[in-house]
């Protein structure tokens, strides 16, 4: 069933759902935390559009807190809609560690944006005021939030690690496939900040950044899949 509206609000009637599935969506947080911006709107997470190893602790804390607040709200809203003993299966993109680490997909997009700054095609200020509302949680982080929120029990939680587009052997074709997937997922937010036209320059930079990344590092998709049962 499709339904309009944000999943951080009530969407469905009370006690109406027996099975809920959400795929690759709940790691999109409701907003970039406003506390990461200084008084002139510049991000304290300069050069990166999500949390990285180099992020100040206050930035790491702010993204974590936003994810925690959002997931709690998501669970609370769904708990009103799911029948007692009903199930919810969620799959999110996460990370293997609690340590802050730049996700490769946002690393390549950050790199592509930085390259456009170096070429004078966008200003440093414009780039530094951009961030993505994404948080890649660890399994432990998800477990803790679900247990503390208390509406659901965890029946099963698993992680599946796969390489993006690994079935494509030609590195150029693979980079193209990954670039298209990253563009599809991020296009609206990037266009909203930089304007639609940015993609003419950004897309080739993105593909180049992915090619470089593919030569040195894996493009790991760390999936966290959890099955919950409504208890209250
Ligand atoms: C990567 S796509 C996944 C789409 C689809 N579930 C799939 O697996 O192919 C992420 C989706 O999450 C949706 N999304 C993100 N935040 C949302 C929110 N607060 N409420 C409802 N949908 C949201 C986006 O609109 C987008 O369709």
mmCIF file of C-alpha atoms and ligand atoms in Angstrom:
data_model
loop_
_atom_site.group_PDB
_atom_site.id
_atom_site.type_symbol
_atom_site.label_atom_id
_atom_site.label_comp_id
_atom_site.label_asym_id
_atom_site.label_seq_id
_atom_site.Cartn_x
_atom_site.Cartn_y
_atom_site.Cartn_z
ATOM 1 C CA UNK A 1 0.000 0.000 0.000
ATOM 2 C CA UNK A 2 1.384 3.418 -0.898
ATOM 3 C CA UNK A 3 0.564 6.429 1.231
ATOM 4 C CA UNK A 4 1.515 10.109 1.095
ATOM 5 C CA UNK A 5 3.197 11.931 3.961
ATOM 6 C CA UNK A 6 6.287 11.609 6.091
ATOM 7 C CA UNK A 7 6.804 8.368 7.965
ATOM 8 C CA UNK A 8 7.738 10.496 10.968
ATOM 9 C CA UNK A 9 4.022 11.200 11.320
ATOM 10 C CA UNK A 10 1.003 8.944 11.599
ATOM 11 C CA UNK A 11 0.177 7.661 8.089
ATOM 12 C CA UNK A 12 -2.162 4.690 8.513
ATOM 13 C CA UNK A 13 -5.283 4.049 10.638
ATOM 14 C CA UNK A 14 -4.884 2.831 14.197
ATOM 15 C CA UNK A 15 -4.470 -0.952 14.669
ATOM 16 C CA UNK A 16 -4.805 -1.646 10.951
ATOM 17 C CA UNK A 17 -1.482 -3.146 9.852
ATOM 18 C CA UNK A 18 -0.314 -6.733 10.272
ATOM 19 C CA UNK A 19 2.956 -6.415 8.369
ATOM 20 C CA UNK A 20 5.046 -3.319 7.620
ATOM 21 C CA UNK A 21 8.126 -3.301 5.437
ATOM 22 C CA UNK A 22 10.391 -0.330 4.823
ATOM 23 C CA UNK A 23 13.440 -0.698 2.643
ATOM 24 C CA UNK A 24 16.488 1.619 2.537
ATOM 25 C CA UNK A 25 14.609 4.602 3.902
ATOM 26 C CA UNK A 26 14.834 4.965 7.688
ATOM 27 C CA UNK A 27 18.524 5.993 7.608
ATOM 28 C CA UNK A 28 17.236 9.211 5.944
ATOM 29 C CA UNK A 29 16.836 11.444 8.973
ATOM 30 C CA UNK A 30 14.162 14.142 9.132
ATOM 31 C CA UNK A 31 16.666 17.004 8.811
ATOM 32 C CA UNK A 32 20.333 17.914 8.929
ATOM 33 C CA UNK A 33 20.746 18.935 12.605
ATOM 34 C CA UNK A 34 20.726 22.742 12.732
ATOM 35 C CA UNK A 35 23.446 22.725 15.425
ATOM 36 C CA UNK A 36 26.099 21.728 12.846
ATOM 37 C CA UNK A 37 25.842 25.189 11.235
ATOM 38 C CA UNK A 38 27.578 28.295 12.541
ATOM 39 C CA UNK A 39 25.988 31.750 12.639
ATOM 40 C CA UNK A 40 26.697 32.370 8.927
ATOM 41 C CA UNK A 41 25.222 29.024 7.844
ATOM 42 C CA UNK A 42 28.545 27.287 7.242
ATOM 43 C CA UNK A 43 28.718 23.626 8.275
ATOM 44 C CA UNK A 44 31.196 22.675 11.020
ATOM 45 C CA UNK A 45 31.632 19.442 9.050
ATOM 46 C CA UNK A 46 33.540 21.251 6.300
ATOM 47 C CA UNK A 47 34.292 19.314 3.132
ATOM 48 C CA UNK A 48 32.028 16.400 4.018
ATOM 49 C CA UNK A 49 28.301 16.107 3.539
ATOM 50 C CA UNK A 50 27.762 13.468 6.244
ATOM 51 C CA UNK A 51 29.691 12.406 9.335
ATOM 52 C CA UNK A 52 33.321 11.417 8.753
ATOM 53 C CA UNK A 53 36.386 10.402 10.773
ATOM 54 C CA UNK A 54 37.360 14.085 10.777
ATOM 55 C CA UNK A 55 34.015 15.388 12.019
ATOM 56 C CA UNK A 56 34.064 17.336 15.292
ATOM 57 C CA UNK A 57 32.503 15.289 18.148
ATOM 58 C CA UNK A 58 29.620 17.799 18.330
ATOM 59 C CA UNK A 59 28.694 16.989 14.705
ATOM 60 C CA UNK A 60 28.855 13.218 15.306
ATOM 61 C CA UNK A 61 26.688 13.649 18.409
ATOM 62 C CA UNK A 62 24.168 15.843 16.596
ATOM 63 C CA UNK A 63 23.615 13.342 13.728
ATOM 64 C CA UNK A 64 23.335 10.449 16.199
ATOM 65 C CA UNK A 65 20.842 12.319 18.341
ATOM 66 C CA UNK A 66 18.733 13.223 15.299
ATOM 67 C CA UNK A 67 18.667 9.582 14.165
ATOM 68 C CA UNK A 68 17.744 8.436 17.651
ATOM 69 C CA UNK A 69 14.924 10.988 17.917
ATOM 70 C CA UNK A 70 13.644 10.108 14.422
ATOM 71 C CA UNK A 71 13.746 6.323 14.824
ATOM 72 C CA UNK A 72 11.961 6.586 18.170
ATOM 73 C CA UNK A 73 9.272 8.698 16.513
ATOM 74 C CA UNK A 74 9.020 6.271 13.563
ATOM 75 C CA UNK A 75 8.533 3.365 15.999
ATOM 76 C CA UNK A 76 6.021 5.289 18.096
ATOM 77 C CA UNK A 77 3.923 6.242 15.028
ATOM 78 C CA UNK A 78 4.014 2.701 13.611
ATOM 79 C CA UNK A 79 3.205 1.198 17.004
ATOM 80 C CA UNK A 80 -0.156 2.973 16.825
ATOM 81 C CA UNK A 81 -0.799 1.516 13.380
ATOM 82 C CA UNK A 82 0.432 -2.065 13.790
ATOM 83 C CA UNK A 83 -1.810 -4.596 15.547
ATOM 84 C CA UNK A 84 -0.514 -6.298 18.711
ATOM 85 C CA UNK A 85 1.805 -9.154 17.634
ATOM 86 C CA UNK A 86 1.997 -7.607 14.142
ATOM 87 C CA UNK A 87 5.392 -7.467 12.456
ATOM 88 C CA UNK A 88 7.630 -4.818 10.970
ATOM 89 C CA UNK A 89 10.649 -5.610 8.795
ATOM 90 C CA UNK A 90 13.048 -2.729 8.283
ATOM 91 C CA UNK A 91 16.170 -2.643 6.162
ATOM 92 C CA UNK A 92 18.558 0.286 6.503
ATOM 93 C CA UNK A 93 22.002 1.141 5.212
ATOM 94 C CA UNK A 94 24.352 1.166 8.164
ATOM 95 C CA UNK A 95 27.934 0.782 9.214
ATOM 96 C CA UNK A 96 29.869 -1.949 10.999
ATOM 97 C CA UNK A 97 31.268 0.266 13.731
ATOM 98 C CA UNK A 98 30.124 2.843 16.285
ATOM 99 C CA UNK A 99 33.174 4.909 15.315
ATOM 100 C CA UNK A 100 32.350 7.789 12.956
ATOM 101 C CA UNK A 101 33.336 6.805 9.446
ATOM 102 C CA UNK A 102 32.650 8.509 6.140
ATOM 103 C CA UNK A 103 30.410 6.288 4.026
ATOM 104 C CA UNK A 104 31.922 5.673 0.597
ATOM 105 C CA UNK A 105 28.746 6.845 -1.176
ATOM 106 C CA UNK A 106 28.841 10.250 0.473
ATOM 107 C CA UNK A 107 32.656 10.374 0.212
ATOM 108 C CA UNK A 108 32.496 10.250 -3.581
ATOM 109 C CA UNK A 109 29.704 12.824 -3.705
ATOM 110 C CA UNK A 110 31.639 15.114 -1.328
ATOM 111 C CA UNK A 111 34.715 14.668 -3.525
ATOM 112 C CA UNK A 112 32.778 15.535 -6.677
ATOM 113 C CA UNK A 113 31.424 18.708 -5.021
ATOM 114 C CA UNK A 114 34.939 19.665 -3.823
ATOM 115 C CA UNK A 115 36.243 19.222 -7.389
ATOM 116 C CA UNK A 116 33.617 21.665 -8.660
ATOM 117 C CA UNK A 117 34.821 24.176 -6.043
ATOM 118 C CA UNK A 118 38.453 23.690 -7.240
ATOM 119 C CA UNK A 119 37.292 24.349 -10.815
ATOM 120 C CA UNK A 120 35.496 27.531 -9.718
ATOM 121 C CA UNK A 121 32.121 26.174 -10.794
ATOM 122 C CA UNK A 122 30.563 26.509 -7.346
ATOM 123 C CA UNK A 123 31.658 28.633 -4.414
ATOM 124 C CA UNK A 124 33.314 27.234 -1.320
ATOM 125 C CA UNK A 125 30.596 28.885 0.796
ATOM 126 C CA UNK A 126 27.847 27.147 -1.181
ATOM 127 C CA UNK A 127 29.624 23.787 -0.821
ATOM 128 C CA UNK A 128 30.282 24.275 2.889
ATOM 129 C CA UNK A 129 26.654 25.052 3.618
ATOM 130 C CA UNK A 130 25.555 21.721 2.145
ATOM 131 C CA UNK A 131 24.969 18.498 4.103
ATOM 132 C CA UNK A 132 22.830 15.423 3.572
ATOM 133 C CA UNK A 133 20.196 14.269 6.104
ATOM 134 C CA UNK A 134 21.683 10.793 6.330
ATOM 135 C CA UNK A 135 22.886 8.721 9.250
ATOM 136 C CA UNK A 136 24.359 5.255 8.794
ATOM 137 C CA UNK A 137 23.769 3.518 12.138
ATOM 138 C CA UNK A 138 25.485 0.483 13.616
ATOM 139 C CA UNK A 139 23.500 -2.629 14.529
ATOM 140 C CA UNK A 140 24.088 -1.907 18.245
ATOM 141 C CA UNK A 141 22.757 1.635 17.847
ATOM 142 C CA UNK A 142 19.543 0.369 16.222
ATOM 143 C CA UNK A 143 19.100 -2.355 18.865
ATOM 144 C CA UNK A 144 19.480 0.132 21.722
ATOM 145 C CA UNK A 145 16.929 2.562 20.270
ATOM 146 C CA UNK A 146 14.323 -0.170 19.615
ATOM 147 C CA UNK A 147 14.735 -1.632 23.125
ATOM 148 C CA UNK A 148 14.592 1.779 24.808
ATOM 149 C CA UNK A 149 11.542 2.920 22.818
ATOM 150 C CA UNK A 150 9.734 -0.184 23.993
ATOM 151 C CA UNK A 151 6.843 -0.651 21.532
ATOM 152 C CA UNK A 152 8.426 -3.579 19.667
ATOM 153 C CA UNK A 153 10.592 -6.566 20.518
ATOM 154 C CA UNK A 154 13.439 -7.550 18.205
ATOM 155 C CA UNK A 155 12.667 -10.997 16.801
ATOM 156 C CA UNK A 156 15.662 -11.055 14.508
ATOM 157 C CA UNK A 157 18.426 -8.668 13.500
ATOM 158 C CA UNK A 158 20.954 -9.461 10.806
ATOM 159 C CA UNK A 159 23.582 -7.688 8.799
ATOM 160 C CA UNK A 160 24.289 -8.468 5.172
ATOM 161 C CA UNK A 161 27.370 -7.011 3.543
ATOM 162 C CA UNK A 162 27.520 -6.869 -0.233
ATOM 163 C CA UNK A 163 29.584 -5.032 -2.816
ATOM 164 C CA UNK A 164 27.592 -2.528 -4.877
ATOM 165 C CA UNK A 165 27.009 -3.664 -8.469
ATOM 166 C CA UNK A 166 29.609 -6.438 -8.044
ATOM 167 C CA UNK A 167 27.967 -8.431 -10.848
ATOM 168 C CA UNK A 168 29.291 -5.807 -13.304
ATOM 169 C CA UNK A 169 32.866 -6.752 -14.138
ATOM 170 C CA UNK A 170 33.826 -3.848 -16.418
ATOM 171 C CA UNK A 171 35.035 -1.089 -14.067
ATOM 172 C CA UNK A 172 33.788 1.777 -16.303
ATOM 173 C CA UNK A 173 30.316 0.244 -16.596
ATOM 174 C CA UNK A 174 30.280 -0.476 -12.882
ATOM 175 C CA UNK A 175 31.240 3.136 -12.063
ATOM 176 C CA UNK A 176 28.431 4.324 -14.354
ATOM 177 C CA UNK A 177 25.898 2.045 -12.628
ATOM 178 C CA UNK A 178 26.974 3.224 -9.160
ATOM 179 C CA UNK A 179 26.997 6.899 -10.253
ATOM 180 C CA UNK A 180 23.435 6.570 -11.534
ATOM 181 C CA UNK A 181 22.297 4.933 -8.288
ATOM 182 C CA UNK A 182 23.908 7.683 -6.170
ATOM 183 C CA UNK A 183 22.445 10.378 -8.429
ATOM 184 C CA UNK A 184 18.975 8.804 -8.222
ATOM 185 C CA UNK A 185 19.083 8.766 -4.425
ATOM 186 C CA UNK A 186 20.507 12.253 -3.917
ATOM 187 C CA UNK A 187 19.467 14.264 -6.971
ATOM 188 C CA UNK A 188 16.554 16.189 -5.471
ATOM 189 C CA UNK A 189 18.422 17.396 -2.392
ATOM 190 C CA UNK A 190 21.563 18.304 -4.373
ATOM 191 C CA UNK A 191 19.488 20.189 -6.990
ATOM 192 C CA UNK A 192 17.568 21.986 -4.272
ATOM 193 C CA UNK A 193 20.827 23.377 -2.858
ATOM 194 C CA UNK A 194 22.964 23.927 -5.960
ATOM 195 C CA UNK A 195 20.318 24.150 -8.733
ATOM 196 C CA UNK A 196 19.371 21.543 -11.371
ATOM 197 C CA UNK A 197 22.118 22.675 -13.742
ATOM 198 C CA UNK A 198 24.855 21.529 -11.342
ATOM 199 C CA UNK A 199 24.382 17.931 -12.518
ATOM 200 C CA UNK A 200 25.887 18.684 -15.947
ATOM 201 C CA UNK A 201 29.233 19.255 -14.200
ATOM 202 C CA UNK A 202 28.711 17.169 -11.094
ATOM 203 C CA UNK A 203 27.800 13.868 -12.743
ATOM 204 C CA UNK A 204 31.138 13.437 -14.626
ATOM 205 C CA UNK A 205 33.026 14.372 -11.437
ATOM 206 C CA UNK A 206 30.975 11.827 -9.484
ATOM 207 C CA UNK A 207 31.728 9.071 -11.967
ATOM 208 C CA UNK A 208 35.440 9.965 -11.875
ATOM 209 C CA UNK A 209 35.460 9.912 -8.057
ATOM 210 C CA UNK A 210 33.792 6.479 -8.093
ATOM 211 C CA UNK A 211 36.302 5.125 -10.626
ATOM 212 C CA UNK A 212 39.157 6.274 -8.397
ATOM 213 C CA UNK A 213 37.499 4.810 -5.310
ATOM 214 C CA UNK A 214 36.852 1.468 -7.055
ATOM 215 C CA UNK A 215 40.554 1.139 -7.839
ATOM 216 C CA UNK A 216 41.525 1.290 -4.167
ATOM 217 C CA UNK A 217 38.624 0.381 -1.927
ATOM 218 C CA UNK A 218 35.470 -1.748 -1.812
ATOM 219 C CA UNK A 219 32.034 -0.226 -2.299
ATOM 220 C CA UNK A 220 30.499 -1.995 0.626
ATOM 221 C CA UNK A 221 26.761 -1.937 1.291
ATOM 222 C CA UNK A 222 26.343 -2.728 4.989
ATOM 223 C CA UNK A 223 22.681 -3.657 5.321
ATOM 224 C CA UNK A 224 20.981 -3.960 8.699
ATOM 225 C CA UNK A 225 17.743 -5.916 8.522
ATOM 226 C CA UNK A 226 15.587 -6.230 11.590
ATOM 227 C CA UNK A 227 12.272 -7.930 12.228
ATOM 228 C CA UNK A 228 10.223 -6.438 15.040
ATOM 229 C CA UNK A 229 7.074 -7.600 16.786
ATOM 230 C CA UNK A 230 4.610 -5.151 18.293
ATOM 231 C CA UNK A 231 4.186 -5.761 21.999
ATOM 232 C CA UNK A 232 2.086 -2.891 23.329
HETATM 233 C C1 LIG B 1 16.712 4.892 -1.329
HETATM 234 S S1 LIG B 1 14.986 5.175 -1.526
HETATM 235 C C2 LIG B 1 14.328 3.562 -1.282
HETATM 236 C C3 LIG B 1 13.062 3.382 -2.070
HETATM 237 C C4 LIG B 1 12.396 1.992 -1.986
HETATM 238 N N1 LIG B 1 11.955 1.718 -0.619
HETATM 239 C C5 LIG B 1 13.317 0.941 -2.483
HETATM 240 O O1 LIG B 1 13.799 0.115 -1.691
HETATM 241 O O2 LIG B 1 13.608 0.908 -3.687
HETATM 242 C C6 LIG B 1 14.593 6.031 -0.020
HETATM 243 C C7 LIG B 1 13.134 6.424 0.058
HETATM 244 O O3 LIG B 1 12.849 6.909 1.363
HETATM 245 C C8 LIG B 1 11.857 7.897 1.235
HETATM 246 N N2 LIG B 1 11.863 8.715 2.458
HETATM 247 C C9 LIG B 1 12.911 9.335 3.043
HETATM 248 N N3 LIG B 1 12.511 10.009 4.137
HETATM 249 C C10 LIG B 1 11.157 9.810 4.235
HETATM 250 C C11 LIG B 1 10.170 10.237 5.160
HETATM 251 N N4 LIG B 1 10.475 11.022 6.195
HETATM 252 N N5 LIG B 1 8.892 9.821 4.975
HETATM 253 C C12 LIG B 1 8.562 9.018 3.931
HETATM 254 N N6 LIG B 1 9.467 8.575 3.017
HETATM 255 C C13 LIG B 1 10.747 8.975 3.174
HETATM 256 C C14 LIG B 1 12.286 8.672 0.007
HETATM 257 O O4 LIG B 1 11.224 9.408 -0.531
HETATM 258 C C15 LIG B 1 12.722 7.527 -0.912
HETATM 259 O O5 LIG B 1 11.644 7.085 -1.681
#
